Short mmCIF file of C-alpha atoms and ligand atoms in Angstrom, two decimals:
data_model
loop_
_atom_site.label_atom_id
_atom_site.label_comp_id
_atom_site.label_asym_id
_atom_site.label_seq_id
_atom_site.Cartn_x
_atom_site.Cartn_y
_atom_site.Cartn_z
CA MET A 1 -21.26 -17.83 -2.14
CA THR A 2 -18.36 -15.79 -4.15
CA LEU A 3 -15.64 -17.18 -5.74
CA PRO A 4 -12.36 -15.86 -4.78
CA THR A 5 -10.04 -14.60 -6.47
CA ILE A 6 -6.39 -14.77 -7.67
CA ALA A 7 -4.72 -11.47 -6.75
CA LEU A 8 -2.32 -11.31 -8.79
CA PHE A 9 -0.77 -7.67 -7.21
CA ARG A 10 0.76 -9.90 -4.38
CA ASN A 11 2.89 -11.21 -6.81
CA ASP A 12 3.93 -7.40 -8.53
CA PHE A 13 3.53 -4.70 -8.04
CA TYR A 14 3.82 -3.79 -11.14
CA LEU A 15 1.54 -5.10 -12.81
CA SER A 16 -1.42 -3.03 -13.76
CA THR A 17 -3.75 -4.25 -16.63
CA THR A 18 -4.43 -7.78 -17.46
CA GLU A 19 -7.51 -10.36 -18.90
CA ALA A 20 -9.78 -11.71 -16.39
CA ILE A 21 -12.66 -13.23 -16.53
CA VAL A 22 -16.18 -11.90 -14.46
CA THR A 23 -17.57 -14.39 -11.94
CA ALA A 24 -20.27 -12.63 -9.82
CA VAL A 25 -21.82 -9.64 -9.53
CA ILE A 26 -22.55 -8.98 -6.44
CA ALA A 27 -26.06 -7.05 -5.12
CA ASP A 28 -24.27 -3.48 -4.32
CA GLY A 29 -22.53 -3.32 -7.64
CA GLY A 30 -18.92 -5.40 -6.56
CA ILE A 31 -18.08 -6.83 -9.42
CA VAL A 32 -16.33 -10.25 -8.89
CA LEU A 33 -13.73 -11.88 -11.54
CA ASP A 34 -11.41 -14.81 -11.71
CA GLN A 35 -7.62 -12.21 -11.12
CA THR A 36 -7.32 -8.95 -10.65
CA CYS A 37 -4.08 -6.52 -10.23
CA PHE A 38 -6.58 -3.67 -8.42
CA TYR A 39 -4.96 -4.10 -5.06
CA ALA A 40 -8.14 -4.18 -3.21
CA THR A 41 -8.25 -1.78 0.48
CA SER A 42 -5.95 -2.76 3.23
CA GLY A 43 -2.82 -1.63 5.96
CA GLY A 44 -3.41 1.19 5.76
CA GLN A 45 -3.18 1.55 1.12
CA PRO A 46 -6.41 2.55 -0.23
CA GLY A 47 -7.70 0.43 -3.42
CA ASP A 48 -7.24 0.40 -7.03
CA SER A 49 -9.25 3.37 -8.99
CA GLY A 50 -9.46 2.03 -12.84
CA PHE A 51 -11.19 0.29 -15.44
CA LEU A 52 -12.42 -2.05 -17.44
CA GLU A 53 -12.40 -2.53 -20.85
CA ARG A 54 -15.83 -5.20 -22.33
CA ALA A 55 -14.68 -6.32 -25.81
CA ASP A 56 -16.32 -3.34 -27.79
CA GLY A 57 -14.22 -1.01 -26.08
CA SER A 58 -16.28 0.51 -23.81
CA ARG A 59 -16.03 1.11 -20.71
CA ILE A 60 -16.65 0.41 -17.53
CA GLU A 61 -14.98 3.06 -14.71
CA ILE A 62 -13.45 1.36 -11.09
CA ALA A 63 -13.88 4.21 -8.31
CA SER A 64 -12.49 1.42 -5.63
CA THR A 65 -11.21 -1.79 -4.63
CA ARG A 66 -12.03 -3.35 -1.36
CA HIS A 67 -12.38 -7.13 0.34
CA GLY A 68 -14.79 -9.13 0.25
CA ASP A 69 -16.76 -11.01 3.71
CA THR A 70 -13.48 -13.01 3.42
CA LYS A 71 -9.62 -11.42 2.20
CA ASP A 72 -9.89 -14.44 -0.17
CA VAL A 73 -13.04 -11.99 -2.29
CA ILE A 74 -11.82 -8.81 -4.03
CA LEU A 75 -14.62 -6.15 -4.62
CA HIS A 76 -14.16 -4.19 -7.68
CA VAL A 77 -16.38 -1.24 -6.90
CA PRO A 78 -17.67 0.85 -9.82
CA ALA A 79 -18.29 4.62 -10.39
CA ASP A 80 -22.11 6.06 -10.38
CA ALA A 81 -23.98 4.37 -13.55
CA GLN A 82 -22.31 2.53 -15.02
CA PRO A 83 -22.65 -0.21 -17.38
CA VAL A 84 -22.64 -3.92 -15.56
CA PRO A 85 -21.08 -6.76 -16.99
CA ASP A 86 -22.35 -10.26 -18.11
CA ILE A 87 -21.22 -13.45 -16.04
CA GLY A 88 -18.40 -15.20 -17.81
CA GLU A 89 -17.63 -11.82 -19.79
CA LYS A 90 -14.44 -11.50 -20.73
CA LEU A 91 -12.50 -8.47 -19.79
CA VAL A 92 -9.11 -6.02 -20.15
CA LEU A 93 -8.66 -4.33 -16.44
CA HIS A 94 -6.46 -1.13 -16.46
CA VAL A 95 -5.41 0.32 -12.70
CA ASP A 96 -5.14 4.05 -12.49
CA TRP A 97 -1.97 3.54 -12.71
CA THR A 98 -0.50 7.45 -12.02
CA ARG A 99 -2.39 7.62 -8.41
CA ARG A 100 -1.15 3.69 -7.60
CA TYR A 101 2.68 4.44 -8.40
CA ARG A 102 2.68 8.14 -5.83
CA LEU A 103 0.54 5.29 -3.40
CA MET A 104 3.46 2.31 -3.93
CA ARG A 105 6.25 4.92 -3.53
CA MET A 106 4.36 6.85 -0.19
CA HIS A 107 3.66 3.32 0.76
CA THR A 108 7.44 1.82 0.16
CA ALA A 109 8.32 5.98 2.55
CA CYS A 110 6.08 4.67 5.61
CA HIS A 111 8.86 2.03 5.38
CA LEU A 112 11.49 4.57 5.53
CA LEU A 113 10.37 6.25 8.38
CA SER A 114 9.95 3.69 10.47
CA VAL A 115 13.54 2.61 9.87
CA VAL A 116 14.39 5.76 10.98
CA CYS A 117 11.51 6.22 14.27
CA PRO A 118 12.29 2.28 15.22
CA TYR A 119 9.43 2.95 17.28
CA PRO A 120 5.59 0.56 17.67
CA ILE A 121 3.67 1.97 15.27
CA THR A 122 -0.45 2.47 16.58
CA GLY A 123 -1.65 3.34 12.79
CA ALA A 124 -0.74 4.34 9.10
CA ALA A 125 -3.32 6.02 6.52
CA VAL A 126 -0.67 6.32 3.11
CA GLY A 127 -2.55 8.75 0.65
CA GLU A 128 -1.57 10.15 -3.30
CA GLU A 129 -0.44 13.29 -1.40
CA GLU A 130 0.32 13.52 1.53
CA SER A 131 0.90 9.93 4.21
CA ARG A 132 -0.03 9.49 8.34
CA VAL A 133 1.72 7.06 10.58
CA ASP A 134 1.58 7.17 14.14
CA PHE A 135 4.18 5.94 16.41
CA ASP A 136 4.33 5.31 20.42
CA MET A 137 7.02 7.51 21.33
CA GLY A 138 7.14 10.41 23.86
CA GLU A 139 9.96 12.37 23.13
CA THR A 140 9.94 15.62 21.17
CA ILE A 141 12.32 14.50 17.55
CA ASP A 142 13.53 17.22 15.08
CA LYS A 143 11.23 16.83 11.58
CA ASP A 144 14.60 18.15 9.37
CA SER A 145 17.11 15.43 10.70
CA VAL A 146 14.12 12.82 9.69
CA THR A 147 13.97 13.70 6.86
CA ALA A 148 17.48 13.67 5.85
CA ASP A 149 17.70 10.50 7.00
CA MET A 150 14.92 9.05 4.79
CA MET A 151 16.24 10.82 1.82
CA SER A 152 19.67 9.01 2.57
CA LEU A 153 18.06 5.67 2.16
CA VAL A 154 16.73 6.97 -0.38
CA ASN A 155 19.02 8.40 -2.12
CA ALA A 156 21.27 4.43 -1.38
CA ASN A 157 18.85 3.06 -3.98
CA HIS A 158 17.90 -0.02 -1.26
CA PRO A 159 16.60 -2.31 -3.26
CA VAL A 160 12.98 -3.76 -2.19
CA TYR A 161 11.90 -7.28 -2.11
CA LEU A 162 8.89 -9.69 -0.24
CA GLN A 163 10.03 -12.68 1.72
CA TRP A 164 6.52 -15.55 1.81
CA ILE A 165 6.66 -16.90 5.78
CA THR A 166 3.79 -19.05 6.77
CA ASP A 167 0.86 -17.26 9.45
CA ALA A 168 2.68 -19.27 12.23
CA GLU A 169 6.45 -18.96 11.70
CA LEU A 170 4.92 -14.96 12.44
CA MET A 171 3.42 -16.14 15.16
CA ALA A 172 6.33 -18.13 16.67
CA ASN A 173 8.77 -15.00 15.95
CA PRO A 174 6.04 -11.56 17.43
CA GLY A 175 9.00 -8.92 17.45
CA ILE A 176 9.09 -8.60 14.31
CA VAL A 177 5.72 -7.26 14.06
CA LYS A 178 6.69 -3.62 14.21
CA SER A 179 2.07 -2.33 14.63
CA LYS A 180 1.59 -2.15 18.00
CA ASN A 181 -2.45 -2.13 17.11
CA VAL A 182 -2.56 -2.91 13.31
CA ARG A 183 -3.07 -6.68 12.63
CA PRO A 184 -0.63 -8.45 10.67
CA PRO A 185 -2.00 -9.24 7.42
CA VAL A 186 -2.36 -13.31 8.94
CA GLY A 187 -5.50 -15.31 7.07
CA LEU A 188 -3.88 -16.47 4.10
CA GLY A 189 -2.24 -18.64 5.14
CA ARG A 190 1.41 -17.53 4.41
CA VAL A 191 2.25 -13.44 4.96
CA SER A 192 4.49 -11.71 3.19
CA LEU A 193 7.37 -9.81 4.47
CA VAL A 194 8.54 -7.25 3.05
CA CYS A 195 12.66 -6.05 3.39
CA ILE A 196 14.59 -3.40 2.41
CA GLY A 197 18.64 -3.61 1.16
CA GLU A 198 20.70 -6.66 0.74
CA ASN A 199 19.44 -9.75 2.43
CA ALA A 200 17.22 -7.21 4.53
CA ALA A 201 20.43 -5.17 5.87
CA ILE A 202 17.62 -2.40 6.24
CA ASP A 203 14.27 -3.37 7.43
CA SER A 204 12.44 -6.49 7.38
CA GLN A 205 8.51 -6.16 8.03
CA PRO A 206 4.38 -8.16 6.83
CA CYS A 207 2.89 -6.13 5.51
CA GLY A 208 0.20 -6.44 2.64
CA GLY A 209 0.63 -3.61 0.69
CA THR A 210 1.88 -2.74 -2.87
CA HIS A 211 5.78 -1.16 -2.66
CA VAL A 212 8.33 -0.05 -5.37
CA SER A 213 11.48 -2.40 -6.48
CA GLU A 214 14.23 0.24 -4.88
CA THR A 215 14.18 3.06 -2.18
CA GLN A 216 15.04 5.60 -5.34
CA GLU A 217 11.76 5.42 -7.40
CA VAL A 218 10.20 6.98 -4.05
CA GLY A 219 11.98 10.00 -4.78
CA GLU A 220 11.64 13.20 -3.11
CA ILE A 221 9.48 13.67 0.65
CA PHE A 222 9.97 15.27 3.57
CA ILE A 223 8.50 14.55 6.79
CA ALA A 224 5.78 17.74 7.05
CA ARG A 225 5.03 17.90 10.51
CA ILE A 226 5.23 16.13 13.94
CA GLU A 227 1.48 16.35 16.14
CA LYS A 228 1.27 15.50 19.35
CA LYS A 229 -1.67 13.24 19.97
CA GLY A 230 -0.93 12.90 23.40
CA LYS A 231 1.86 11.55 26.38
CA GLU A 232 2.97 8.97 23.93
CA ASN A 233 1.96 9.15 20.57
CA ARG A 234 3.37 10.94 17.55
CA ARG A 235 1.82 11.67 14.07
CA PHE A 236 3.86 11.93 11.44
CA ARG A 237 3.52 14.02 8.37
CA ILE A 238 4.68 12.61 5.18
CA ARG A 239 4.95 14.64 1.74
CA PHE A 240 6.34 14.71 -1.76
CA GLY A 241 8.80 17.53 -2.58
CA LYS A 242 10.72 19.63 -0.86
CA PRO A 243 10.58 20.50 2.75
CA GLU A 244 9.25 24.25 2.53
CA THR A 245 11.47 26.63 3.27
CA ALA A 246 10.50 28.70 6.50
CA VAL A 247 9.66 31.94 5.61
CA LEU A 248 11.30 34.74 8.27
ZN1 ZN B 301 4.10 -2.10 3.37
#
């Protein structure tokens, strides 16, 4: 039996380092800690990489972070040939912040896209360079106008914040869930709603990922491509930077 981990990243998206105690080391290599700021793969956002610093200053490099058999257990998966820590050992955790911050910006961009394109979401994957969001929609939409609408939300610098509701409140209001096939992050007794704009005027959506706190932090983004995936499905690809200028 594995002890649960306090997931500090749920309440503080900007926490990149913390101290923690090793509570278990799983046979296939996952290190379990009493608490962590490492985000565990969930809801289309990949888990954090980084390193765990030992008392002598040496490092245990972490390749990825994922949930164990249950959502309250978080496994820090070491890279190949890393030293194994002792149970009870105190470590200082360091998230690869450059990577995580890009993921936070991208993840927030996915929410902005879902505001601009208010269709049911059938899938999403957040990446460091590119993210994709799939919508249940049949019509064709101009990618440059989607980019312009997203950038006006970025430039308006709307606040992004969390509101907590219980699983029961979410079940009683199924209309607030935009995803069609993706299960909302229930199972922990309460669910975080990601709200954009004062009084959630722009959007509110159940999501357990990490997001920036103001839309301006997303920075320059654009829709690189919209692909047709069947008659009733469109796949949008978001990238950082300015739209590539068409070469004539
Ligand atoms: Zn989210």
